[in-house]
GROMACS .gro file of C-alpha atoms in nm:
model
  206
    1UNK     CA    1   0.000   0.000   0.000
    2UNK     CA    2   0.132   0.341  -0.088
    3UNK     CA    3   0.263   0.558   0.194
    4UNK     CA    4   0.193   0.895   0.035
    5UNK     CA    5  -0.072   1.051  -0.187
    6UNK     CA    6   0.142   1.074  -0.499
    7UNK     CA    7   0.238   0.708  -0.486
    8UNK     CA    8  -0.122   0.609  -0.420
    9UNK     CA    9  -0.231   0.804  -0.729
   10UNK     CA   10   0.015   0.611  -0.939
   11UNK     CA   11  -0.113   0.284  -0.795
   12UNK     CA   12  -0.471   0.368  -0.890
   13UNK     CA   13  -0.365   0.479  -1.236
   14UNK     CA   14  -0.195   0.144  -1.288
   15UNK     CA   15  -0.486  -0.053  -1.148
   16UNK     CA   16  -0.765   0.107  -1.348
   17UNK     CA   17  -0.601   0.280  -1.642
   18UNK     CA   18  -0.765   0.612  -1.551
   19UNK     CA   19  -0.591   0.927  -1.438
   20UNK     CA   20  -0.683   1.036  -1.087
   21UNK     CA   21  -0.602   1.352  -0.898
   22UNK     CA   22  -0.581   1.443  -0.528
   23UNK     CA   23  -0.600   1.517  -0.254
   24UNK     CA   24  -0.835   1.241  -0.149
   25UNK     CA   25  -0.901   1.013   0.144
   26UNK     CA   26  -0.914   0.637   0.115
   27UNK     CA   27  -1.293   0.638   0.095
   28UNK     CA   28  -1.328   0.866  -0.207
   29UNK     CA   29  -1.131   0.894  -0.525
   30UNK     CA   30  -1.213   1.168  -0.774
   31UNK     CA   31  -1.179   1.118  -1.146
   32UNK     CA   32  -1.013   1.379  -1.364
   33UNK     CA   33  -1.260   1.266  -1.632
   34UNK     CA   34  -1.590   1.440  -1.560
   35UNK     CA   35  -1.810   1.130  -1.545
   36UNK     CA   36  -2.122   1.166  -1.328
   37UNK     CA   37  -2.145   0.925  -1.040
   38UNK     CA   38  -2.480   0.802  -1.166
   39UNK     CA   39  -2.334   0.714  -1.507
   40UNK     CA   40  -2.049   0.520  -1.346
   41UNK     CA   41  -2.293   0.315  -1.136
   42UNK     CA   42  -2.513   0.263  -1.442
   43UNK     CA   43  -2.211   0.123  -1.626
   44UNK     CA   44  -2.144  -0.105  -1.332
   45UNK     CA   45  -2.497  -0.236  -1.270
   46UNK     CA   46  -2.713  -0.170  -1.577
   47UNK     CA   47  -2.716  -0.463  -1.816
   48UNK     CA   48  -2.481  -0.657  -1.590
   49UNK     CA   49  -2.589  -1.024  -1.588
   50UNK     CA   50  -2.436  -1.058  -1.241
   51UNK     CA   51  -2.659  -0.783  -1.098
   52UNK     CA   52  -3.029  -0.798  -1.021
   53UNK     CA   53  -3.234  -0.537  -1.209
   54UNK     CA   54  -3.410  -0.405  -0.897
   55UNK     CA   55  -3.137  -0.334  -0.647
   56UNK     CA   56  -2.958  -0.065  -0.456
   57UNK     CA   57  -2.592   0.009  -0.401
   58UNK     CA   58  -2.506   0.118  -0.048
   59UNK     CA   59  -2.184   0.319  -0.021
   60UNK     CA   60  -2.050   0.321   0.334
   61UNK     CA   61  -1.819   0.618   0.288
   62UNK     CA   62  -1.624   0.828   0.533
   63UNK     CA   63  -1.858   1.126   0.568
   64UNK     CA   64  -2.193   0.976   0.476
   65UNK     CA   65  -2.384   0.667   0.372
   66UNK     CA   66  -2.541   0.682   0.027
   67UNK     CA   67  -2.802   0.458  -0.133
   68UNK     CA   68  -2.825   0.437  -0.513
   69UNK     CA   69  -3.149   0.278  -0.631
   70UNK     CA   70  -3.191   0.087  -0.959
   71UNK     CA   71  -3.527   0.006  -1.115
   72UNK     CA   72  -3.544  -0.243  -1.401
   73UNK     CA   73  -3.170  -0.210  -1.444
   74UNK     CA   74  -3.175   0.170  -1.478
   75UNK     CA   75  -3.036   0.419  -1.226
   76UNK     CA   76  -3.332   0.580  -1.052
   77UNK     CA   77  -3.246   0.794  -0.751
   78UNK     CA   78  -3.004   0.838  -0.462
   79UNK     CA   79  -3.066   0.890  -0.092
   80UNK     CA   80  -2.807   1.035   0.145
   81UNK     CA   81  -2.771   0.950   0.515
   82UNK     CA   82  -2.551   1.198   0.696
   83UNK     CA   83  -2.375   0.935   0.906
   84UNK     CA   84  -2.052   0.770   0.797
   85UNK     CA   85  -1.718   0.628   0.896
   86UNK     CA   86  -1.610   0.951   1.060
   87UNK     CA   87  -1.891   0.913   1.313
   88UNK     CA   88  -1.768   0.564   1.397
   89UNK     CA   89  -1.420   0.709   1.449
   90UNK     CA   90  -1.557   0.977   1.681
   91UNK     CA   91  -1.752   0.722   1.884
   92UNK     CA   92  -1.446   0.499   1.925
   93UNK     CA   93  -1.232   0.803   2.010
   94UNK     CA   94  -1.470   0.899   2.290
   95UNK     CA   95  -1.488   0.548   2.431
   96UNK     CA   96  -1.113   0.481   2.422
   97UNK     CA   97  -0.998   0.833   2.507
   98UNK     CA   98  -0.789   0.882   2.192
   99UNK     CA   99  -0.799   1.126   1.901
  100UNK     CA  100  -0.993   1.047   1.584
  101UNK     CA  101  -0.687   0.951   1.379
  102UNK     CA  102  -0.588   0.690   1.635
  103UNK     CA  103  -0.950   0.579   1.661
  104UNK     CA  104  -0.956   0.525   1.285
  105UNK     CA  105  -0.661   0.286   1.318
  106UNK     CA  106  -0.834   0.112   1.609
  107UNK     CA  107  -1.136   0.066   1.385
  108UNK     CA  108  -0.938  -0.066   1.088
  109UNK     CA  109  -0.733  -0.313   1.293
  110UNK     CA  110  -1.008  -0.393   1.545
  111UNK     CA  111  -0.767  -0.302   1.821
  112UNK     CA  112  -0.899  -0.423   2.158
  113UNK     CA  113  -1.230  -0.513   1.991
  114UNK     CA  114  -1.297  -0.154   1.883
  115UNK     CA  115  -1.520  -0.261   1.595
  116UNK     CA  116  -1.763  -0.424   1.836
  117UNK     CA  117  -1.738  -0.166   2.111
  118UNK     CA  118  -2.060  -0.031   2.257
  119UNK     CA  119  -2.001   0.315   2.110
  120UNK     CA  120  -1.935   0.181   1.760
  121UNK     CA  121  -2.239  -0.046   1.776
  122UNK     CA  122  -2.457   0.254   1.854
  123UNK     CA  123  -2.343   0.422   1.532
  124UNK     CA  124  -2.399   0.101   1.334
  125UNK     CA  125  -2.754   0.088   1.465
  126UNK     CA  126  -2.816   0.449   1.366
  127UNK     CA  127  -2.692   0.382   1.013
  128UNK     CA  128  -2.894   0.060   0.987
  129UNK     CA  129  -3.215   0.227   1.107
  130UNK     CA  130  -3.177   0.510   0.855
  131UNK     CA  131  -3.108   0.264   0.573
  132UNK     CA  132  -3.422   0.075   0.669
  133UNK     CA  133  -3.620   0.398   0.658
  134UNK     CA  134  -3.477   0.490   0.318
  135UNK     CA  135  -3.568   0.148   0.179
  136UNK     CA  136  -3.920   0.171   0.320
  137UNK     CA  137  -3.964   0.522   0.179
  138UNK     CA  138  -3.850   0.408  -0.164
  139UNK     CA  139  -4.091   0.114  -0.149
  140UNK     CA  140  -4.376   0.344  -0.047
  141UNK     CA  141  -4.311   0.566  -0.350
  142UNK     CA  142  -4.262   0.269  -0.583
  143UNK     CA  143  -4.523   0.015  -0.470
  144UNK     CA  144  -4.478  -0.204  -0.778
  145UNK     CA  145  -4.101  -0.231  -0.734
  146UNK     CA  146  -3.930  -0.475  -0.500
  147UNK     CA  147  -3.566  -0.405  -0.421
  148UNK     CA  148  -3.419  -0.754  -0.397
  149UNK     CA  149  -3.061  -0.695  -0.296
  150UNK     CA  150  -2.824  -0.430  -0.164
  151UNK     CA  151  -2.474  -0.435  -0.308
  152UNK     CA  152  -2.249  -0.270  -0.051
  153UNK     CA  153  -1.921  -0.085  -0.100
  154UNK     CA  154  -1.701   0.168   0.074
  155UNK     CA  155  -1.468   0.130   0.366
  156UNK     CA  156  -1.756   0.045   0.599
  157UNK     CA  157  -1.810  -0.282   0.416
  158UNK     CA  158  -1.492  -0.407   0.583
  159UNK     CA  159  -1.666  -0.372   0.922
  160UNK     CA  160  -1.858  -0.695   0.974
  161UNK     CA  161  -2.064  -0.561   1.268
  162UNK     CA  162  -2.190  -0.272   1.053
  163UNK     CA  163  -2.294  -0.503   0.770
  164UNK     CA  164  -2.460  -0.736   1.021
  165UNK     CA  165  -2.658  -0.448   1.170
  166UNK     CA  166  -2.778  -0.337   0.827
  167UNK     CA  167  -2.876  -0.692   0.731
  168UNK     CA  168  -3.081  -0.720   1.050
  169UNK     CA  169  -3.280  -0.405   0.966
  170UNK     CA  170  -3.318  -0.447   0.589
  171UNK     CA  171  -3.578  -0.678   0.442
  172UNK     CA  172  -3.354  -0.783   0.153
  173UNK     CA  173  -3.030  -0.964   0.082
  174UNK     CA  174  -2.718  -0.769   0.173
  175UNK     CA  175  -2.420  -0.852  -0.046
  176UNK     CA  176  -2.084  -0.711  -0.152
  177UNK     CA  177  -2.031  -0.501  -0.463
  178UNK     CA  178  -1.765  -0.756  -0.553
  179UNK     CA  179  -2.049  -0.983  -0.667
  180UNK     CA  180  -2.112  -0.758  -0.968
  181UNK     CA  181  -1.762  -0.630  -1.044
  182UNK     CA  182  -1.581  -0.750  -1.355
  183UNK     CA  183  -1.273  -0.970  -1.309
  184UNK     CA  184  -0.974  -0.759  -1.211
  185UNK     CA  185  -0.634  -0.776  -1.051
  186UNK     CA  186  -0.700  -0.491  -0.807
  187UNK     CA  187  -0.674  -0.579  -0.435
  188UNK     CA  188  -1.013  -0.647  -0.278
  189UNK     CA  189  -0.992  -0.352  -0.040
  190UNK     CA  190  -0.927  -0.109  -0.327
  191UNK     CA  191  -1.214  -0.251  -0.533
  192UNK     CA  192  -1.456  -0.216  -0.241
  193UNK     CA  193  -1.361   0.147  -0.184
  194UNK     CA  194  -1.381   0.274  -0.540
  195UNK     CA  195  -1.647   0.095  -0.749
  196UNK     CA  196  -1.733   0.430  -0.912
  197UNK     CA  197  -1.380   0.446  -1.052
  198UNK     CA  198  -1.421   0.094  -1.188
  199UNK     CA  199  -1.761   0.177  -1.338
  200UNK     CA  200  -1.612   0.485  -1.501
  201UNK     CA  201  -1.370   0.268  -1.697
  202UNK     CA  202  -1.645   0.038  -1.826
  203UNK     CA  203  -1.865   0.075  -2.131
  204UNK     CA  204  -2.240   0.111  -2.080
  205UNK     CA  205  -2.416  -0.221  -2.112
  206UNK     CA  206  -2.071  -0.391  -2.091
   0.00000   0.00000   0.00000
């Protein structure tokens, strides 16, 4: 893994054949090519035989959690939940008496069981409840549509307790975005964090 931003940029360029620019954190990578996020997800999901036509993509990012809904294989709408990885860091920081940067490392390495700490679990529950509400609201507005699966991505997907909490509150299958990604040599962690970058390199409808 690269130790500085410049080296990390070069790694992403090599992995995906697309030129990236910084600064960025490890949850979000911005493309120099001006491709809308919706179009990148459409490339990734729409017409993909590995993806169900009625689904949502849940991005557990650093500053928020975002749901992207697909109806009959077409990108429909997004919903934003203003809770993300940074809130998990803050909760762990408060419980362990450390700063947020140290708490982030505790979270990533599960130091002293930080991922399953009481404070972290409270944030997971908040995220899960809001995801459940967003799914219910979408179903209310689209009574003939049944969202069958949630494909999850972002750094939060690496936190098993968070995914478990969401699965317990969502009346659908919760899966990884890896299930619909094309074959690639990129490390799993990188692929989970930047599916938009992967979608941006793909042609619509494969």
